Coordinates of C-alpha atoms and ligand atoms in Angstrom, one line a residue:
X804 CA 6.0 0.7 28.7
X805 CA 6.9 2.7 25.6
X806 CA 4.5 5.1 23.6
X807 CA 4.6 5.8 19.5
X808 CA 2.7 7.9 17.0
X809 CA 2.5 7.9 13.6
X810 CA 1.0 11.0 12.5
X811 CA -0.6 10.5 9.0
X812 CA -2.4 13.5 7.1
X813 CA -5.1 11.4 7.2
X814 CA -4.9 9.4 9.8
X815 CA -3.0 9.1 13.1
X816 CA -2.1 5.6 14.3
X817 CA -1.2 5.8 18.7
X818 CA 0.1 2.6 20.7
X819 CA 1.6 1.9 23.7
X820 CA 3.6 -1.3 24.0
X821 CA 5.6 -3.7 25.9
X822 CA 8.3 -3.6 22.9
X823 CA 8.0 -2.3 19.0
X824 CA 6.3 -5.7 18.4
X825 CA 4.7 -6.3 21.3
X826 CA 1.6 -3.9 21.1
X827 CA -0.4 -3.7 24.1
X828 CA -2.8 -1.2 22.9
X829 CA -3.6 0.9 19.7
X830 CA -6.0 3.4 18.1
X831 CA -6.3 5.1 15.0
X832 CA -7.0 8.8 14.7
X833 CA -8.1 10.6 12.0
X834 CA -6.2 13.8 11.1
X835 CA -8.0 16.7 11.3
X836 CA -7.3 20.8 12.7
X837 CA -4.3 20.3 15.2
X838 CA -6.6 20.9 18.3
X839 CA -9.0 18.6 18.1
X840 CA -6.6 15.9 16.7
X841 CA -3.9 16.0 19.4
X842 CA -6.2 16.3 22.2
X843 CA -7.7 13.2 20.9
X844 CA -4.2 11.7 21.0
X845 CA -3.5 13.2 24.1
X846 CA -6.7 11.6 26.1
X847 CA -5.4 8.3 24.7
X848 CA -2.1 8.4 26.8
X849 CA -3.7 9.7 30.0
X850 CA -4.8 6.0 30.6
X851 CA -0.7 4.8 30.5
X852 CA 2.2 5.2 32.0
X853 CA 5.2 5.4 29.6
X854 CA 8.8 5.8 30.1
X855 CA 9.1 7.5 26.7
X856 CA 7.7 8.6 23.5
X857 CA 8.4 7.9 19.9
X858 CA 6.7 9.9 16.8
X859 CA 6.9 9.5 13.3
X860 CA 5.1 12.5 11.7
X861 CA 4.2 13.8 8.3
X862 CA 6.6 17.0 7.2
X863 CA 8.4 19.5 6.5
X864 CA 9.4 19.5 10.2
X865 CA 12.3 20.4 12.1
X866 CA 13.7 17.4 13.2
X867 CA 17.1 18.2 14.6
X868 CA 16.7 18.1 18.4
X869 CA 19.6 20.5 18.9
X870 CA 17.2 23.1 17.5
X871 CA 15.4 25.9 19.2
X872 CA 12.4 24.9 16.7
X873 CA 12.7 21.2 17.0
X874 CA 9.5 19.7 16.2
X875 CA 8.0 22.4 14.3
X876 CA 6.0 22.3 11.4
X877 CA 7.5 24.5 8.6
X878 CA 4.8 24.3 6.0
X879 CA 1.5 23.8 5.2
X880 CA 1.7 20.5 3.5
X881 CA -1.9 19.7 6.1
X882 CA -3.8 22.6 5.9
X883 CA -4.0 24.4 9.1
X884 CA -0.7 22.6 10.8
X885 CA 2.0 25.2 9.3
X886 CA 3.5 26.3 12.6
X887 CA 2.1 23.7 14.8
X888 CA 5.4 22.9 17.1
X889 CA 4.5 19.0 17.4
X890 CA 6.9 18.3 20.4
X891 CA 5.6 21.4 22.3
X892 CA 2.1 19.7 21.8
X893 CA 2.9 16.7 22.9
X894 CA 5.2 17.0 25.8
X895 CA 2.3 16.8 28.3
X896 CA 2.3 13.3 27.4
X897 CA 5.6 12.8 28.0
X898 CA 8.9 15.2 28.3
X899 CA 11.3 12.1 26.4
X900 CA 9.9 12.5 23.1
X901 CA 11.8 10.9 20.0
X902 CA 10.4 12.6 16.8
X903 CA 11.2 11.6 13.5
X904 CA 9.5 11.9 9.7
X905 CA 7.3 9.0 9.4
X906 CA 9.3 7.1 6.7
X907 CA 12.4 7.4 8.3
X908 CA 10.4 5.8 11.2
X909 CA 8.7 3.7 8.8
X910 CA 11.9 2.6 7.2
X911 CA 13.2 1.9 10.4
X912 CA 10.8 -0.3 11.8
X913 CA 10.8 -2.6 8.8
X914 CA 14.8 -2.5 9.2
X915 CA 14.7 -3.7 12.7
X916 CA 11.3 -6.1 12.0
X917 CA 10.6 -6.2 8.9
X918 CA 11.6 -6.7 4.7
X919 CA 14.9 -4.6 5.6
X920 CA 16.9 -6.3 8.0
X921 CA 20.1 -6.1 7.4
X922 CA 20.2 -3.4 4.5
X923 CA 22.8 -1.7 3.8
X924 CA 20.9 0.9 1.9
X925 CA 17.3 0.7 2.4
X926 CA 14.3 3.0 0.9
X927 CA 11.0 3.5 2.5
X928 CA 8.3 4.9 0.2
X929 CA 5.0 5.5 1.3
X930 CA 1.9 6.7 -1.2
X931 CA -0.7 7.5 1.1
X932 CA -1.7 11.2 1.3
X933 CA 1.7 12.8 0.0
X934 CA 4.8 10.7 -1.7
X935 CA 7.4 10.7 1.4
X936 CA 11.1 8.6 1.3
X937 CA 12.7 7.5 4.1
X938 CA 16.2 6.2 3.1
X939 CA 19.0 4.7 5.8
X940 CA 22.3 4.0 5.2
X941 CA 23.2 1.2 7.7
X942 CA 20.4 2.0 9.8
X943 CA 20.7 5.1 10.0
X944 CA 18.5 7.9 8.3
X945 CA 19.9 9.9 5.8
X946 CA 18.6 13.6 6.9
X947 CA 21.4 15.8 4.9
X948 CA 20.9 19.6 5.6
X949 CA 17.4 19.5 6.8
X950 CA 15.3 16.1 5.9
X951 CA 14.9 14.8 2.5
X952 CA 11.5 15.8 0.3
X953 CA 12.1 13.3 -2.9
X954 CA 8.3 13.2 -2.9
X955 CA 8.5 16.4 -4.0
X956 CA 11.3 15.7 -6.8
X957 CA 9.9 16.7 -10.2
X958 CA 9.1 14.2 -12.7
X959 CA 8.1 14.5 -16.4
X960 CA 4.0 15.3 -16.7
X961 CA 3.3 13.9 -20.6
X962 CA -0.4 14.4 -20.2
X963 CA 0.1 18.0 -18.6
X964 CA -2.4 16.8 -16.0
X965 CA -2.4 19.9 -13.1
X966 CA -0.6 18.1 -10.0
X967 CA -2.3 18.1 -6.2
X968 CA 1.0 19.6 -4.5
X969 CA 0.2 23.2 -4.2
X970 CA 3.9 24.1 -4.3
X971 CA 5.0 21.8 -7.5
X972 CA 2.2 20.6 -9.4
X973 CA 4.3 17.9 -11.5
X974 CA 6.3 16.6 -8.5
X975 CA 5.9 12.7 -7.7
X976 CA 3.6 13.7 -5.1
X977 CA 1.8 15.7 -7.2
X978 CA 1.3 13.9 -9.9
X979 CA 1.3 9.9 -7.9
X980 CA 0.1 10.0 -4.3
X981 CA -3.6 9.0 -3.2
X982 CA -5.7 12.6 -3.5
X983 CA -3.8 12.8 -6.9
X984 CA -5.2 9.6 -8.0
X985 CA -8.7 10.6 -6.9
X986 CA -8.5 14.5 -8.7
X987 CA -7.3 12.9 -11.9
X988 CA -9.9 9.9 -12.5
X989 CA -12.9 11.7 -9.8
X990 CA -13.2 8.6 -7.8
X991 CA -11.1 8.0 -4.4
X992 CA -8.3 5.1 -5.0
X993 CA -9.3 2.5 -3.2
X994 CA -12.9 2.3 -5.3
X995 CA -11.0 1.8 -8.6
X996 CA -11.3 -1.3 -10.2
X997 CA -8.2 -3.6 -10.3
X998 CA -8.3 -3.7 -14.8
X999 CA -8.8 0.5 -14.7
X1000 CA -6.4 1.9 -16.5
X1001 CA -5.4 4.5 -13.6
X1002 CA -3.1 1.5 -12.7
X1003 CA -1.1 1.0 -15.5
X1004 CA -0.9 5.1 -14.9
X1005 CA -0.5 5.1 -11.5
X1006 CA 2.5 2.3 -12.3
X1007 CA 4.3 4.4 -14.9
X1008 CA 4.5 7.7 -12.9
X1009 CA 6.0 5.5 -9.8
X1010 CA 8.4 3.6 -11.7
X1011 CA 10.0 7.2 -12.8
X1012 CA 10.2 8.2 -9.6
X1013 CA 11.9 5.1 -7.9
X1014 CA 14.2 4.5 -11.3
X1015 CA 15.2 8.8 -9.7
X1016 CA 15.8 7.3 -6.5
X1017 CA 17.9 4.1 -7.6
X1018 CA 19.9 6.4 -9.8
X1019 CA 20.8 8.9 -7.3
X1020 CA 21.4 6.2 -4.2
X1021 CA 21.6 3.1 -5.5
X1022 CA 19.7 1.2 -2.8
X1023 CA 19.5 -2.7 -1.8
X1024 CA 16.3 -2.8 -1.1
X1025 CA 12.8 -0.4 -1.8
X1026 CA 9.9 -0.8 0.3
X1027 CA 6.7 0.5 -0.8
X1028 CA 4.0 1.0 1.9
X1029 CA 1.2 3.7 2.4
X1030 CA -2.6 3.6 1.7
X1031 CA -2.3 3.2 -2.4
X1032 CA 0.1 0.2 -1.8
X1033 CA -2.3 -1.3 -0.3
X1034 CA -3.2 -2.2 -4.0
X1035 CA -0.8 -5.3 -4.4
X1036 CA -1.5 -5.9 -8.0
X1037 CA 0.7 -3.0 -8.7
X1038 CA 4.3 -4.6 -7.5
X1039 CA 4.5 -6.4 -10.7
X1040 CA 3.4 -3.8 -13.1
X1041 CA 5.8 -1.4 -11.1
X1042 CA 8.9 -3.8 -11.1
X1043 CA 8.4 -4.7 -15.1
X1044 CA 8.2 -1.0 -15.7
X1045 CA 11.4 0.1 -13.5
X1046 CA 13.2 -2.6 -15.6
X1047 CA 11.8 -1.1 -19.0
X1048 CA 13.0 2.4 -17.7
X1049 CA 16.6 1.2 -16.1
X1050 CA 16.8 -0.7 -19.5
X1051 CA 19.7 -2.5 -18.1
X1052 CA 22.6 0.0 -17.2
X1053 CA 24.0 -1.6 -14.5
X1054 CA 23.0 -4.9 -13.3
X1055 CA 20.3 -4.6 -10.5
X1056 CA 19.4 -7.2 -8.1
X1057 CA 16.2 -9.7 -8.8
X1058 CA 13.5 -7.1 -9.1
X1059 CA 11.5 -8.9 -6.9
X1060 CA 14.5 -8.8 -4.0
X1061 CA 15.0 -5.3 -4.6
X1062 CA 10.8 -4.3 -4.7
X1063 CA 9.5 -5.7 -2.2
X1064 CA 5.8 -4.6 0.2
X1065 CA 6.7 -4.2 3.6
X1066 CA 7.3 -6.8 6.1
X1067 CA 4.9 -5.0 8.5
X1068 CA 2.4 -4.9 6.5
X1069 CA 0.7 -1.8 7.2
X1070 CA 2.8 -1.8 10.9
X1071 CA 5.9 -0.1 9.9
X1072 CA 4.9 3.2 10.6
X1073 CA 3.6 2.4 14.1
X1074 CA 6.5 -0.2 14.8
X1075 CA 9.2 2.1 13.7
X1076 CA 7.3 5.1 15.6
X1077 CA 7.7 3.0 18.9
X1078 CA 11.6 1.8 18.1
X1079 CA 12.4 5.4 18.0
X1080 CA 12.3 5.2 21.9
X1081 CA 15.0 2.5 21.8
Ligands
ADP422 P1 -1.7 8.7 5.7 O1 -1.3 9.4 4.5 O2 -2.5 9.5 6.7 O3 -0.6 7.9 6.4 P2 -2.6 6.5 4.0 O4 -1.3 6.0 3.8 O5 -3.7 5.5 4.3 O6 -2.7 7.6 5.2 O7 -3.0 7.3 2.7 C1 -4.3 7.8 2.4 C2 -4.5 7.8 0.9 O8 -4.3 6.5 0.4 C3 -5.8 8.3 0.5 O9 -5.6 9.2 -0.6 C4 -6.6 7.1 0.0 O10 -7.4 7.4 -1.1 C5 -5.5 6.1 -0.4 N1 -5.8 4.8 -0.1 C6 -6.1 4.3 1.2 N2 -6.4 2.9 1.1 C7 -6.3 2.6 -0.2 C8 -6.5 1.4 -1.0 N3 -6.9 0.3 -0.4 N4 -6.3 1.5 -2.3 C9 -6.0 2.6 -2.9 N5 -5.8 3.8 -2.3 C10 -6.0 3.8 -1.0
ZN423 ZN1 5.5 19.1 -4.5

């Protein structure tokens, strides 16, 4: 039996399971001060036995395991969890613990499972709490020096609205993830109605961003998953719009092909959390 984590800022998704798809047990968590939350993850896995453990997890963290501080929590993009050594925490549950960001988890799950199989260079977006981009070439994350932050890659503001991130304001995250959404229209995301304009908006400032990322890596295939994208009327606004930005430079794939909602639907976190271990 194998054990996975995604750890959200918002929530926390734990499983145990026979294999990545074959889930034998899960629980969601909600994310609060680092105590409370990982003693509530850690009472979950008294009741199993795994051989290993695989965890996805919201950054900056260190994530080279060759590192004195691997596992550690370098900022405080969750208030309260700057510091927080997240494989020190959870190596009561286990001492074979796999850690990884959550998209790169993400984006491998839906690699091995789901709308990515077989890309060759495949991007994992989530908009949930923060903007975060898993990318693998082959399979295989792209991390470069430390891990990638093109959530927090700076895109034009027209409106001057003042951005959520406390580091950035106009960054993607800033200015497009879910507690950005609710700040700049003063009602939470998923209570807007499907004709409010915060969509058309919300579609413009993502299309900038992922017109960035096809520029700088040129990708097969994008996946967008995360809380907001839980709002499917916004793939086709989003694609027509990255098309109206790219303005045909190069010849992209069928929009639709290249755009696509996760296989996993809102799995690939969990699933790619629990492939870690393989
Ligand atoms: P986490 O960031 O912990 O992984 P989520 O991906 O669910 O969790 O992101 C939470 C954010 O997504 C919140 O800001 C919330 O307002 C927004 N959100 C969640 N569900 C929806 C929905 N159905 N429609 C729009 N926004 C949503
Ligand atoms: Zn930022």
């Amino acid at each position: 039996m194998i054990g996975g984590i995604e750890l959200g800022g918002t929530k926390c998704i734990v499983a145990v399971a026979n294999n990545p798809l074959d889930i034998i047990e899960k629980k969601v968590i909600p994310t609060r001060d680092p105590k409370s939350t990982i003693s509530d993850i850690v009472s979950f896995f008294n009741n199993f036995k795994i051989s290993s453990l695989g965890v996805g997890s919201f950054g900056p963290l260190v994530i080279n395991s060759e590192s004195d501080d691997y596992g550690l929590l370098v900022a405080e993009s969750k208030k309260g969890w700057k510091g927080v050594n997240i494989v020190e925490e959870l190596s009561n549950i286990n001492s074979n613990i796999i850690l990884d960001t959550d998209v790169n988890a993400a984006a491998l799950g839906e690699y091995r499972y789901g709308a990515g199989k077989l890309s060759e260079t495949l991007v994992y977006v989530t908009v949930g709490t923060g903007i975060g981009v898993g990318i693998l070439l082959d399979g295989r994350p792209h991390i470069g020096n430390f891990h990638l932050e093109i959530g927090h890659m700076l895109i034009p503001n027209s409106d001057n609205f003042r951005g959520v991130c406390e580091i950035h304001d106009n960054c993607w995250e800033g200015l497009a993830s879910g507690p950005s959404m609710q700040t700049r229209w003063g009602i939470e995301a998923s209570k807007l109605s499907e004709s409010h304009e915060a969509w058309v908006k919300e579609a413009d400032l993502l299309a900038i961003g992922l017109v960035n990322i096809i520029s700088n890596h040129s990708p097969d295939k994008i996946i967008l998953g995360g809380g907001v994208m839980n709002q499917k009327h916004l793939f086709p606004i989003l694609r027509l719009k990255v098309k109206e930005i790219w303005n045909s430079y190069t010849p992209l794939d069928s929009l639709s092909q290249l755009i696509s909602e996760p296989g996993l639907e809102d799995n690939s976190g969990i699933v790619g959390s629990l492939s870690l271990t393989l």
